[in-house]
Coordinates of C-alpha atoms in Angstrom, one line a residue:
X1 CA 92.7 113.6 79.3
X2 CA 89.3 113.3 79.7
X3 CA 89.2 110.1 77.9
X4 CA 91.5 108.5 80.3
X5 CA 89.5 109.9 83.6
X6 CA 86.5 108.5 82.0
X7 CA 88.3 104.9 81.8
X8 CA 89.3 105.2 85.4
X9 CA 85.6 105.8 86.5
X10 CA 84.1 103.0 84.2
X11 CA 86.8 100.7 85.5
X12 CA 85.6 101.4 89.2
X13 CA 82.4 101.2 88.1
X14 CA 82.8 97.6 86.6
X15 CA 84.8 96.1 89.7
X16 CA 82.4 97.6 92.2
X17 CA 79.6 96.2 90.0
X18 CA 81.3 92.7 89.6
X19 CA 81.3 92.6 93.6
X20 CA 77.9 93.5 94.0
X21 CA 77.2 90.8 91.5
X22 CA 78.8 88.2 93.5
X23 CA 76.8 89.3 96.4
X24 CA 73.6 88.7 94.8
X25 CA 74.7 85.2 93.2
X26 CA 76.0 84.4 96.9
X27 CA 72.5 85.4 98.2
X28 CA 70.5 83.3 95.2
X29 CA 72.8 80.2 95.1
X30 CA 73.6 79.6 98.9
X31 CA 70.7 78.6 100.9
X32 CA 69.9 80.9 103.9
X33 CA 68.7 79.6 107.2
X34 CA 65.5 81.1 107.8
X35 CA 63.7 83.5 105.4
X36 CA 65.7 86.2 103.2
X37 CA 63.5 89.2 103.0
X38 CA 64.3 92.0 100.2
X39 CA 65.6 94.5 103.1
X40 CA 68.1 92.0 104.2
X41 CA 69.4 91.8 100.2
X42 CA 70.0 96.0 100.3
X43 CA 71.4 95.8 103.8
X44 CA 74.0 93.2 102.9
X45 CA 75.0 95.4 99.4
X46 CA 75.1 98.3 101.8
X47 CA 76.9 97.2 104.5
X48 CA 79.7 95.1 102.5
X49 CA 80.4 98.0 100.1
X50 CA 83.3 99.2 102.4
X51 CA 85.2 96.4 101.9
X52 CA 84.2 96.3 98.2
X53 CA 85.7 100.0 97.9
X54 CA 88.7 98.9 99.9
X55 CA 89.4 95.9 97.3
X56 CA 88.7 98.5 94.5
X57 CA 91.6 100.4 95.8
X58 CA 94.2 97.6 95.3
X59 CA 92.7 96.9 91.9
X60 CA 93.2 100.5 90.6
X61 CA 96.6 101.0 91.3
X62 CA 97.9 99.7 88.3
X63 CA 95.5 101.5 85.9
X64 CA 96.2 104.6 87.8
X65 CA 99.6 104.5 87.0
X66 CA 99.4 103.5 83.4
X67 CA 97.1 106.4 83.0
X68 CA 99.4 108.6 84.9
X69 CA 102.5 107.6 82.6
X70 CA 100.7 107.4 79.5
X71 CA 100.3 111.3 79.5
X72 CA 103.7 111.8 78.8
X73 CA 103.8 109.5 75.5
X74 CA 102.2 110.7 72.0
X75 CA 99.7 108.1 71.3
X76 CA 98.9 104.9 73.6
X77 CA 97.2 101.8 72.1
X78 CA 95.0 101.6 75.4
X79 CA 92.7 98.8 74.7
X80 CA 95.8 96.7 73.9
X81 CA 98.0 97.5 76.6
X82 CA 95.1 97.3 79.4
X83 CA 94.1 93.8 78.1
X84 CA 96.0 91.5 79.8
X85 CA 95.5 93.5 83.4
X86 CA 91.6 93.3 82.5
X87 CA 91.8 89.6 81.9
X88 CA 93.7 89.0 85.1
X89 CA 91.2 91.2 87.1
X90 CA 88.3 89.4 85.6
X91 CA 89.8 86.0 86.2
X92 CA 90.7 86.7 89.8
X93 CA 87.2 88.2 90.7
X94 CA 85.6 85.3 89.2
X95 CA 87.6 82.4 90.4
X96 CA 87.7 83.8 94.1
X97 CA 83.9 84.5 94.0
X98 CA 82.8 81.4 92.6
X99 CA 84.8 79.3 94.6
X100 CA 83.8 81.1 97.9
X101 CA 80.0 80.7 97.1
X102 CA 80.5 77.3 96.0
X103 CA 82.2 75.9 98.9
X104 CA 80.3 78.0 101.6
X105 CA 77.7 75.6 102.2
X106 CA 80.2 72.8 102.8
X107 CA 82.5 75.1 105.2
X108 CA 80.3 77.6 106.8
X109 CA 82.7 80.4 106.4
X110 CA 84.0 82.9 103.7
X111 CA 87.3 81.8 101.5
X112 CA 90.3 82.5 103.5
X113 CA 93.8 81.1 103.2
X114 CA 93.1 77.8 104.7
X115 CA 92.0 76.7 101.6
X116 CA 95.4 76.3 100.8
X117 CA 96.0 73.7 103.2
X118 CA 93.7 71.3 101.1
X119 CA 95.7 71.9 98.0
X120 CA 98.8 69.6 98.8
X121 CA 96.2 66.7 98.5
X122 CA 94.1 67.7 95.8
X123 CA 92.8 64.3 94.9
X124 CA 91.2 64.1 98.6
X125 CA 90.0 67.7 98.0
X126 CA 88.2 66.6 94.9
X127 CA 86.8 63.3 96.1
X128 CA 84.6 65.3 98.6
X129 CA 82.7 66.7 95.6
X130 CA 80.7 65.4 92.5
X131 CA 81.8 65.9 88.8
X132 CA 78.7 67.7 87.9
X133 CA 79.4 70.3 90.9
X134 CA 83.1 70.7 89.6
X135 CA 81.6 71.3 86.0
X136 CA 78.9 73.6 86.8
X137 CA 81.8 75.6 89.1
X138 CA 84.0 75.8 86.1
X139 CA 81.1 76.9 84.1
X140 CA 80.2 79.6 86.3
X141 CA 83.7 80.6 86.8
X142 CA 83.9 81.2 82.9
X143 CA 80.8 82.7 82.7
X144 CA 81.4 85.3 85.3
X145 CA 85.0 85.7 83.7
X146 CA 83.9 86.8 80.4
X147 CA 81.5 88.9 81.5
X148 CA 83.6 91.0 83.8
X149 CA 86.3 90.6 81.0
X150 CA 84.0 91.8 78.2
X151 CA 82.8 94.9 80.4
X152 CA 86.5 96.2 81.6
X153 CA 87.5 95.7 77.9
X154 CA 84.8 98.2 77.1
X155 CA 85.6 100.5 79.6
X156 CA 88.3 102.3 77.2
X157 CA 89.0 103.4 73.9
X158 CA 91.4 101.8 71.2
X159 CA 93.7 104.5 71.5
X160 CA 94.4 107.4 73.7
X161 CA 95.2 110.5 71.9
X162 CA 98.5 112.4 72.8
X163 CA 98.3 115.4 75.2
X164 CA 99.4 118.7 74.4
X165 CA 102.3 119.0 77.5
X166 CA 100.9 115.7 78.8
X167 CA 103.9 115.2 81.0
X168 CA 102.4 118.2 83.4
X169 CA 99.5 116.1 84.4
X170 CA 101.5 113.0 85.4
X171 CA 102.3 114.3 89.0
X172 CA 98.5 115.4 89.4
X173 CA 97.6 112.0 88.4
X174 CA 99.9 110.3 90.8
X175 CA 98.6 112.3 93.3
X176 CA 95.2 110.3 93.2
X177 CA 97.2 107.2 95.0
X178 CA 96.7 109.2 98.1
X179 CA 92.9 108.9 98.2
X180 CA 93.2 105.4 96.6
X181 CA 95.1 104.4 99.8
X182 CA 92.8 105.6 102.2
X183 CA 90.2 103.3 100.0
X184 CA 92.8 100.3 101.1
X185 CA 93.0 101.3 104.5
X186 CA 89.2 102.3 104.9
X187 CA 89.4 105.7 105.9
X188 CA 91.2 108.0 108.3
X189 CA 89.8 106.2 111.4
X190 CA 91.9 104.3 114.0
X191 CA 90.6 100.9 112.8
X192 CA 91.7 99.9 109.2
X193 CA 89.7 97.7 106.9
X194 CA 89.1 94.3 108.2
X195 CA 86.5 91.5 107.6
X196 CA 84.6 92.2 110.9
X197 CA 83.7 95.9 109.8
X198 CA 81.0 94.8 107.4
X199 CA 78.8 92.7 110.1
X200 CA 75.6 94.1 111.1
X201 CA 73.4 91.1 112.0
X202 CA 73.2 88.4 114.3
X203 CA 72.7 85.9 111.3
X204 CA 76.3 84.9 110.5
X205 CA 74.8 83.8 107.1
X206 CA 74.0 87.6 106.2
X207 CA 77.3 88.8 107.8
X208 CA 79.2 86.3 105.4
X209 CA 77.3 87.4 102.5
X210 CA 78.5 91.1 102.8
X211 CA 82.0 90.1 103.1
X212 CA 84.0 90.8 100.0
X213 CA 85.8 87.4 99.1
X214 CA 88.6 88.6 97.7
X215 CA 89.1 90.9 100.7
X216 CA 88.8 87.7 103.1
X217 CA 90.9 85.7 101.2
X218 CA 93.9 88.3 100.6
X219 CA 93.6 89.9 104.0
X220 CA 94.3 86.1 105.3
X221 CA 97.2 85.4 103.6
X222 CA 99.7 87.2 105.5
X223 CA 98.1 85.8 108.6
X224 CA 98.4 82.1 107.5
X225 CA 101.0 80.3 109.6
X226 CA 102.0 76.6 110.3
X227 CA 100.9 77.3 114.1
X228 CA 101.8 73.6 115.0
X229 CA 105.2 74.0 114.2
X230 CA 105.7 76.9 117.0
X231 CA 107.7 76.4 120.2
X232 CA 108.0 72.4 119.8
X233 CA 110.1 71.8 122.9
X234 CA 108.7 68.4 124.1
X235 CA 108.0 65.2 122.1
X236 CA 104.3 64.0 122.4
X237 CA 104.5 61.8 125.6
X238 CA 106.6 64.4 127.4
X239 CA 104.1 67.1 126.5
X240 CA 101.1 64.9 127.9
X241 CA 102.8 64.1 130.8
X242 CA 103.5 67.5 131.9
X243 CA 100.0 68.9 130.8
X244 CA 97.6 66.4 131.6
X245 CA 96.3 67.4 134.8
X246 CA 96.5 71.3 134.3
X247 CA 93.2 71.6 133.3
X248 CA 90.7 69.6 135.0
X249 CA 87.8 68.1 133.7
X250 CA 84.4 69.8 133.7
X251 CA 82.9 69.9 136.9
X252 CA 79.8 71.9 138.0
X253 CA 80.3 71.4 141.6
X254 CA 81.7 73.7 144.3
X255 CA 81.0 76.8 146.3
X256 CA 77.8 78.6 145.3
X257 CA 78.2 82.4 145.0
X258 CA 74.8 83.1 143.5
X259 CA 71.1 83.3 144.8
X260 CA 69.7 82.5 141.5
X261 CA 70.4 80.3 138.6
X262 CA 69.9 82.9 136.2
X263 CA 70.7 86.3 137.2
X264 CA 70.9 88.9 134.6
X265 CA 74.4 89.3 133.9
X266 CA 76.3 92.7 133.5
X267 CA 79.9 92.1 132.2
X268 CA 82.1 95.1 132.6
X269 CA 85.6 94.9 131.0
X270 CA 87.8 97.6 132.2
X271 CA 90.4 99.0 130.0
X272 CA 93.9 98.6 131.6
X273 CA 92.5 98.4 134.9
X274 CA 95.4 96.6 136.6
X275 CA 95.5 95.7 140.3
X276 CA 98.2 97.9 140.9
X277 CA 95.6 101.1 140.2
X278 CA 93.6 99.9 143.2
X279 CA 93.8 100.4 146.8
X280 CA 92.3 96.9 147.9
X281 CA 94.9 95.0 145.8
X282 CA 97.2 97.7 145.1
X283 CA 98.9 100.7 146.3
X284 CA 96.6 103.7 144.9
X285 CA 93.7 104.0 147.5
X286 CA 93.4 107.7 146.0
X287 CA 92.4 106.2 142.6
X288 CA 90.0 103.9 143.4
X289 CA 87.7 104.6 146.3
X290 CA 84.7 103.4 144.7
X291 CA 86.0 100.0 143.4
X292 CA 87.5 99.4 146.7
X293 CA 84.3 99.8 148.3
X294 CA 82.4 97.7 146.0
X295 CA 85.1 94.9 146.5
X296 CA 84.2 94.6 150.1
X297 CA 80.2 94.1 149.4
X298 CA 80.7 91.5 146.7
X299 CA 83.1 88.3 145.7
X300 CA 86.8 89.3 145.1
X301 CA 89.2 87.0 143.2
X302 CA 92.2 88.8 144.5
X303 CA 94.9 86.5 142.7
X304 CA 93.6 87.0 139.0
X305 CA 96.2 87.5 136.3
X306 CA 95.5 88.9 132.5
X307 CA 96.3 86.6 130.0
X308 CA 97.9 89.1 127.7
X309 CA 98.6 92.8 127.4
X310 CA 96.2 93.9 124.7
X311 CA 92.6 94.5 124.5
X312 CA 92.0 92.2 121.5
X313 CA 93.7 89.3 123.1
X314 CA 92.2 89.9 126.5
X315 CA 88.8 90.0 125.1
X316 CA 89.4 86.7 123.7
X317 CA 90.5 85.3 127.2
X318 CA 87.7 86.8 129.0
X319 CA 84.7 86.3 126.6
X320 CA 85.7 82.9 124.7
X321 CA 87.8 81.6 127.8
X322 CA 90.7 80.9 125.5
X323 CA 94.6 81.1 126.4
X324 CA 96.8 83.8 124.9
X325 CA 99.6 83.9 121.9
X326 CA 102.9 85.5 122.2
X327 CA 102.8 86.6 118.5
X328 CA 99.4 85.9 117.2
X329 CA 96.4 87.9 118.0
X330 CA 93.1 85.5 117.6
X331 CA 90.6 88.1 117.2
X332 CA 92.6 89.3 113.7
X333 CA 92.3 85.3 112.7
X334 CA 88.3 85.1 111.6
X335 CA 89.4 81.4 110.6
X336 CA 90.4 80.6 114.2
X337 CA 88.1 82.9 116.1
X338 CA 84.9 81.4 114.6
X339 CA 85.7 78.1 116.1
X340 CA 85.8 79.4 120.0
X341 CA 82.9 79.0 122.1
X342 CA 81.8 82.1 124.1
X343 CA 80.2 83.2 127.3
X344 CA 77.8 85.2 125.3
X345 CA 76.8 82.1 123.1
X346 CA 76.5 79.8 126.0
X347 CA 74.1 82.3 127.5
X348 CA 72.3 82.7 124.3
X349 CA 71.6 79.0 123.9
X350 CA 70.3 79.1 127.5
X351 CA 67.8 81.6 126.7
X352 CA 69.6 85.0 127.4
X353 CA 69.3 88.0 125.3
X354 CA 72.9 89.5 124.6
X355 CA 74.4 92.8 123.8
X356 CA 77.7 94.6 123.6
X357 CA 78.5 98.3 124.2
X358 CA 81.9 100.2 123.5
X359 CA 82.0 103.8 123.2
X360 CA 84.9 103.5 120.6
X361 CA 85.1 101.8 117.1
X362 CA 84.3 98.1 117.5
X363 CA 85.8 97.4 114.1
X364 CA 89.0 97.9 115.6
X365 CA 91.0 94.8 115.3
X366 CA 88.3 93.0 113.9
X367 CA 86.0 93.1 117.2
X368 CA 82.8 93.9 115.8
X369 CA 82.8 90.7 113.6
X370 CA 84.4 88.6 116.5
X371 CA 81.5 89.9 118.7
X372 CA 78.6 89.1 116.6
X373 CA 80.1 85.7 115.5
X374 CA 80.6 84.7 118.9
X375 CA 76.9 85.2 120.1
X376 CA 76.2 88.7 120.6
X377 CA 72.8 89.8 119.0
X378 CA 73.6 93.7 119.1
X379 CA 76.7 95.5 119.4
X380 CA 76.2 99.2 119.9
X381 CA 79.7 101.6 119.2
X382 CA 80.7 105.0 118.6
X383 CA 79.0 105.0 115.0
X384 CA 75.6 104.0 116.6
X385 CA 75.7 106.4 119.6
X386 CA 73.9 109.4 119.5
X387 CA 75.7 112.0 118.1
X388 CA 74.8 114.6 121.0
X389 CA 76.9 112.9 123.4
X390 CA 80.7 114.0 124.4
X391 CA 83.8 112.6 122.3
X392 CA 87.2 112.2 123.1
X393 CA 90.4 110.8 121.2
X394 CA 88.9 107.2 121.4
X395 CA 85.2 107.9 121.4
X396 CA 82.2 108.4 123.9
X397 CA 83.9 108.5 127.5
X398 CA 83.3 106.1 130.2
X399 CA 80.4 108.2 132.1
X400 CA 78.0 109.0 129.2
X401 CA 78.4 105.3 128.0
X402 CA 77.3 104.1 131.3
X403 CA 74.5 106.5 131.4
X404 CA 73.4 105.1 127.9
X405 CA 73.7 101.4 129.4
X406 CA 71.9 102.6 132.4
X407 CA 69.3 103.5 130.2
X408 CA 69.2 100.3 128.1
X409 CA 69.1 98.1 131.4
X410 CA 66.0 100.3 132.4
X411 CA 64.3 99.4 129.0
X412 CA 64.8 95.7 129.3
X413 CA 61.5 93.7 129.7
X414 CA 60.8 91.6 132.4
X415 CA 60.7 87.8 131.8
X416 CA 63.8 87.0 130.1
X417 CA 67.2 86.9 131.6
X418 CA 69.9 89.0 129.6
X419 CA 73.8 89.4 129.4
X420 CA 75.3 93.0 128.7
X421 CA 78.8 93.5 128.2
X422 CA 80.4 97.1 128.0
X423 CA 84.0 97.5 127.3
X424 CA 85.2 100.8 128.9
X425 CA 87.9 103.3 127.0
X426 CA 88.8 106.1 129.1
X427 CA 91.6 104.6 130.6
X428 CA 93.4 104.0 127.5
X429 CA 96.3 106.2 126.3
X430 CA 96.2 109.1 125.6
X431 CA 94.4 109.3 128.8
X432 CA 92.4 112.1 127.8
X433 CA 89.2 112.1 130.3
X434 CA 86.8 115.0 130.8
X435 CA 88.0 114.7 134.6
X436 CA 90.2 116.5 136.9
X437 CA 91.0 114.9 140.4
X438 CA 94.5 113.8 140.6
X439 CA 97.5 115.6 139.1
X440 CA 99.3 112.5 137.3
X441 CA 97.5 112.0 134.0
X442 CA 97.4 108.2 134.4
X443 CA 95.9 107.7 137.6
X444 CA 93.5 110.5 137.1
X445 CA 91.9 108.5 134.0
X446 CA 91.4 105.4 136.2
X447 CA 90.2 107.9 138.8
X448 CA 87.5 109.1 136.2
X449 CA 86.5 105.5 135.5
X450 CA 86.4 104.5 138.9
X451 CA 84.3 107.4 139.5
X452 CA 81.9 106.7 136.5
X453 CA 81.6 103.2 137.6
X454 CA 80.8 104.1 141.3
X455 CA 78.1 106.3 140.1
X456 CA 76.9 104.0 137.7
X457 CA 76.5 101.3 140.4
X458 CA 75.1 103.5 142.9
X459 CA 72.3 104.2 140.4
X460 CA 71.5 100.6 140.0
X461 CA 71.4 99.9 143.5
X462 CA 68.0 101.9 143.7
X463 CA 66.4 100.0 141.1
X464 CA 64.2 96.7 141.5
X465 CA 66.5 95.4 138.7
X466 CA 69.4 95.2 141.3
X467 CA 67.6 92.1 143.0
X468 CA 68.8 89.7 140.3
X469 CA 71.8 91.5 139.1
X470 CA 75.1 90.0 138.7
X471 CA 77.7 92.4 137.8
X472 CA 81.1 91.1 136.8
X473 CA 84.0 93.7 136.6
X474 CA 87.4 92.4 135.3
X475 CA 90.3 94.3 133.2
X476 CA 91.1 93.5 130.1
X477 CA 94.9 93.9 130.8
X478 CA 97.1 95.7 133.0
X479 CA 99.1 98.8 132.2
X480 CA 102.8 99.8 132.6
X481 CA 103.6 103.5 132.7
X482 CA 106.1 105.2 130.2
X483 CA 109.6 105.3 132.1
X484 CA 109.0 101.6 133.8
X485 CA 110.6 98.4 133.1
X486 CA 108.0 96.3 134.2
X487 CA 105.7 95.7 131.3
X488 CA 106.0 92.0 130.9
X489 CA 106.2 91.1 134.8
X490 CA 103.4 89.7 137.0
X491 CA 102.7 92.8 138.8
X492 CA 101.4 94.5 135.5
X493 CA 99.4 91.3 134.6
X494 CA 97.7 91.0 138.2
X495 CA 94.4 92.4 137.6
X496 CA 91.1 92.5 139.7
X497 CA 88.0 90.4 139.2
X498 CA 84.9 91.2 141.1
X499 CA 81.6 90.0 141.4
X500 CA 79.1 92.2 143.0
X501 CA 75.1 93.0 142.6
X502 CA 71.9 92.0 144.3
X503 CA 72.2 88.1 143.0
X504 CA 75.5 87.5 144.8
X505 CA 74.9 85.6 148.3
X506 CA 77.4 87.0 150.3
X507 CA 81.0 89.1 150.4
X508 CA 83.8 86.8 150.0
X509 CA 87.7 86.9 148.9
X510 CA 88.8 84.4 147.2
X511 CA 92.7 83.9 147.0
X512 CA 93.0 81.0 144.5
X513 CA 95.5 81.7 141.7
X514 CA 93.6 81.9 138.0
X515 CA 93.7 83.9 135.1
X516 CA 91.0 86.1 133.2
X517 CA 90.2 83.0 130.9
X518 CA 88.8 81.2 133.9
X519 CA 85.8 83.3 134.1
X520 CA 83.8 81.6 131.8
X521 CA 84.2 78.4 133.2
X522 CA 83.6 79.4 136.8
X523 CA 80.6 81.5 135.6
X524 CA 78.7 79.0 133.6
X525 CA 79.3 76.3 136.2
X526 CA 77.4 78.7 138.7
X527 CA 74.6 78.7 136.4
X528 CA 74.8 75.0 135.8
X529 CA 75.7 75.2 132.4
X530 CA 78.2 73.0 130.7
X531 CA 81.6 74.6 129.9
X532 CA 83.3 71.6 128.2
X533 CA 83.9 73.3 125.1
X534 CA 86.2 75.8 126.8
X535 CA 89.1 74.1 126.5
X536 CA 91.6 76.4 128.5
X537 CA 89.0 77.5 131.0
X538 CA 88.8 76.2 134.5
X539 CA 86.0 76.1 137.2
X540 CA 88.3 77.8 139.9
X541 CA 85.5 77.0 142.6
X542 CA 85.3 73.0 141.6
X543 CA 86.8 70.8 143.9
X544 CA 88.9 68.9 141.2
X545 CA 90.9 72.3 140.9
X546 CA 94.0 71.0 143.1
X547 CA 96.5 72.8 141.3
X548 CA 96.2 76.7 141.2
X549 CA 98.6 78.6 138.3
X550 CA 98.4 81.2 136.2
X551 CA 99.9 81.5 132.9
X552 CA 100.4 84.7 130.4
X553 CA 102.1 85.2 127.2
X554 CA 103.9 88.7 126.0
X555 CA 105.4 89.3 122.8
X556 CA 107.8 87.1 123.0
X557 CA 107.8 85.3 126.4
X558 CA 105.7 84.0 129.0
X559 CA 105.0 83.9 132.7
X560 CA 104.0 81.2 134.9
X561 CA 102.9 81.6 138.6
X562 CA 102.1 78.7 141.0
X563 CA 102.0 78.2 144.8
X564 CA 106.1 77.8 144.3
X565 CA 106.7 81.0 143.0
X566 CA 107.0 83.1 139.7
X567 CA 109.1 82.4 136.3
X568 CA 108.7 84.8 133.4
X569 CA 110.7 83.8 130.4
X570 CA 111.9 85.7 127.3
X571 CA 111.7 83.5 124.4
X572 CA 113.8 85.8 122.1
X573 CA 117.0 85.7 124.5
X574 CA 115.8 82.4 126.6
X575 CA 116.6 84.3 129.8
X576 CA 114.2 84.5 132.9
X577 CA 113.5 88.2 133.3
X578 CA 111.6 87.7 136.6
X579 CA 112.4 84.8 138.9
X580 CA 110.4 84.7 142.7
X581 CA 111.6 83.3 144.9
X582 CA 114.2 81.1 143.4
X583 CA 114.5 79.3 139.9
X584 CA 112.4 76.5 139.1
X585 CA 113.0 74.3 136.1
X586 CA 109.5 73.0 136.8
X587 CA 107.7 76.2 136.4
X588 CA 109.9 76.7 133.2
X589 CA 109.1 73.4 131.8
X590 CA 105.2 73.9 132.4
X591 CA 105.6 77.5 130.6
X592 CA 107.1 76.2 127.6
X593 CA 104.8 72.8 127.3
X594 CA 102.0 75.4 127.9
X595 CA 103.1 77.3 124.7
X596 CA 103.4 74.2 122.6
X597 CA 100.3 73.0 123.6
X598 CA 98.3 76.1 123.2
X599 CA 99.7 76.3 119.7
X600 CA 99.0 73.1 118.7
X601 CA 95.4 73.8 119.6
X602 CA 95.3 77.1 117.6
X603 CA 96.6 74.9 114.6
X604 CA 93.9 72.6 114.8
X605 CA 91.2 75.0 114.5

């Protein structure tokens, strides 16, 4: 038995060592942008280890099963039995690892399923590189495969001796599949293993160096789809005719809301905080007395709609001004999300310092990878917040998280503008909050968010920082309570969007139809910054915003709202589930056209 267990340990050691060697090869062979310190090397190896262990979990399943079953046999020619698998593992690790580091200087991102898009035209792919490049790549693959294969071959003896009553060990060994599953999953937290969890730096090169190339490739395989073929309702000419004026050209003109072109910006993304949970836009003034009061002091966009129904999708819409999709989460598609512009990226180019705070696990749904890749220089979450802070089911509650944010703002040096973003979490299921004012748990959780927000803003008002501060409050999506049948309705997707702070010129209320993805263009235009890269974001204050509409998606359907009314369609059944005041072929046609247009755009990214 000892020899079998030692084999598993040696196998794991060789596999992890090969992954670390690939990272070393990446850092050695792939040119870095800027200097590379020894501390960077250790950080890459350390932060990338979690995905290395996750891939180890996958690769060790077969040896573990063979070891377990072998206990029931008299004598096993171990090396002969395991040799084919060892050779396969060595070859896969080598091919994927070397191809990743050789292609990275051309692509600028880790190897993923997009490589298969080029294999149907291998001639064109090979025409892009020289013969010496190809030959050197093949030699590197062979050399690394031989080294890993030899090491794996030496992990076990030629034979495993018979074990007395060996069948008694079979089940205990099979029980090791449970911790193996935890390795694969990435632990017991809500967030499963994903590429973004190893991101640790605002230098993408270092983040990419930490990513296990096998994990990047295999995790993307299930997400590789032909987006261009989805929702193809119209021919190209008809599609252009329907959509050509829906997203006006860039215009930096329009109403001026701010007293300065370079305010400090605080973007607060309020979890599930639909308009229905306010008094000023909904029917629950008892829930939101602080927000309602603040709304009368600032600029309230009263007819804003969430683009989607989940946080990962809502964040993409808010931060990147990108649309949503019925069955795809762009945040979970690193090959796509990295092509998106972002508010943080634009502000960083304009000289802003950028940071993001979340009281929960930022690795959830690949959020951390997206944030660091989109322009945020620092991401603080549950793992890096002080352990002395209270915790609930999702992480640090909103009240203490706002306190952390306040102290962070007070430490910011003068002379350089900053943009900070915070995602709240206490108004998320299961609505576990350290607060009791309202009887209904859902309303009480939103009331806790409201009170935490009110207290936070009141503290800021008493500081010198208030004068040049712009606070933007927007929900990531709405919420439909259990027992209701309106999950996909416009009432649920209606969300508040509020600008306030000392940098706001005067209180106003805008009733133009818009979606949360329009925030990016509208904000950047107020700062005099280009938003041309934000394909589906509109400056709703511009003179050329002449056809206001809101468009959102859900699984699997869409909603379209314009001045004529509302149409919400379930794509599966093809029927309208909400129509006000009467059916409209035009609204339905535009909704279907946007499904096609946006999927075509996603396919091109």
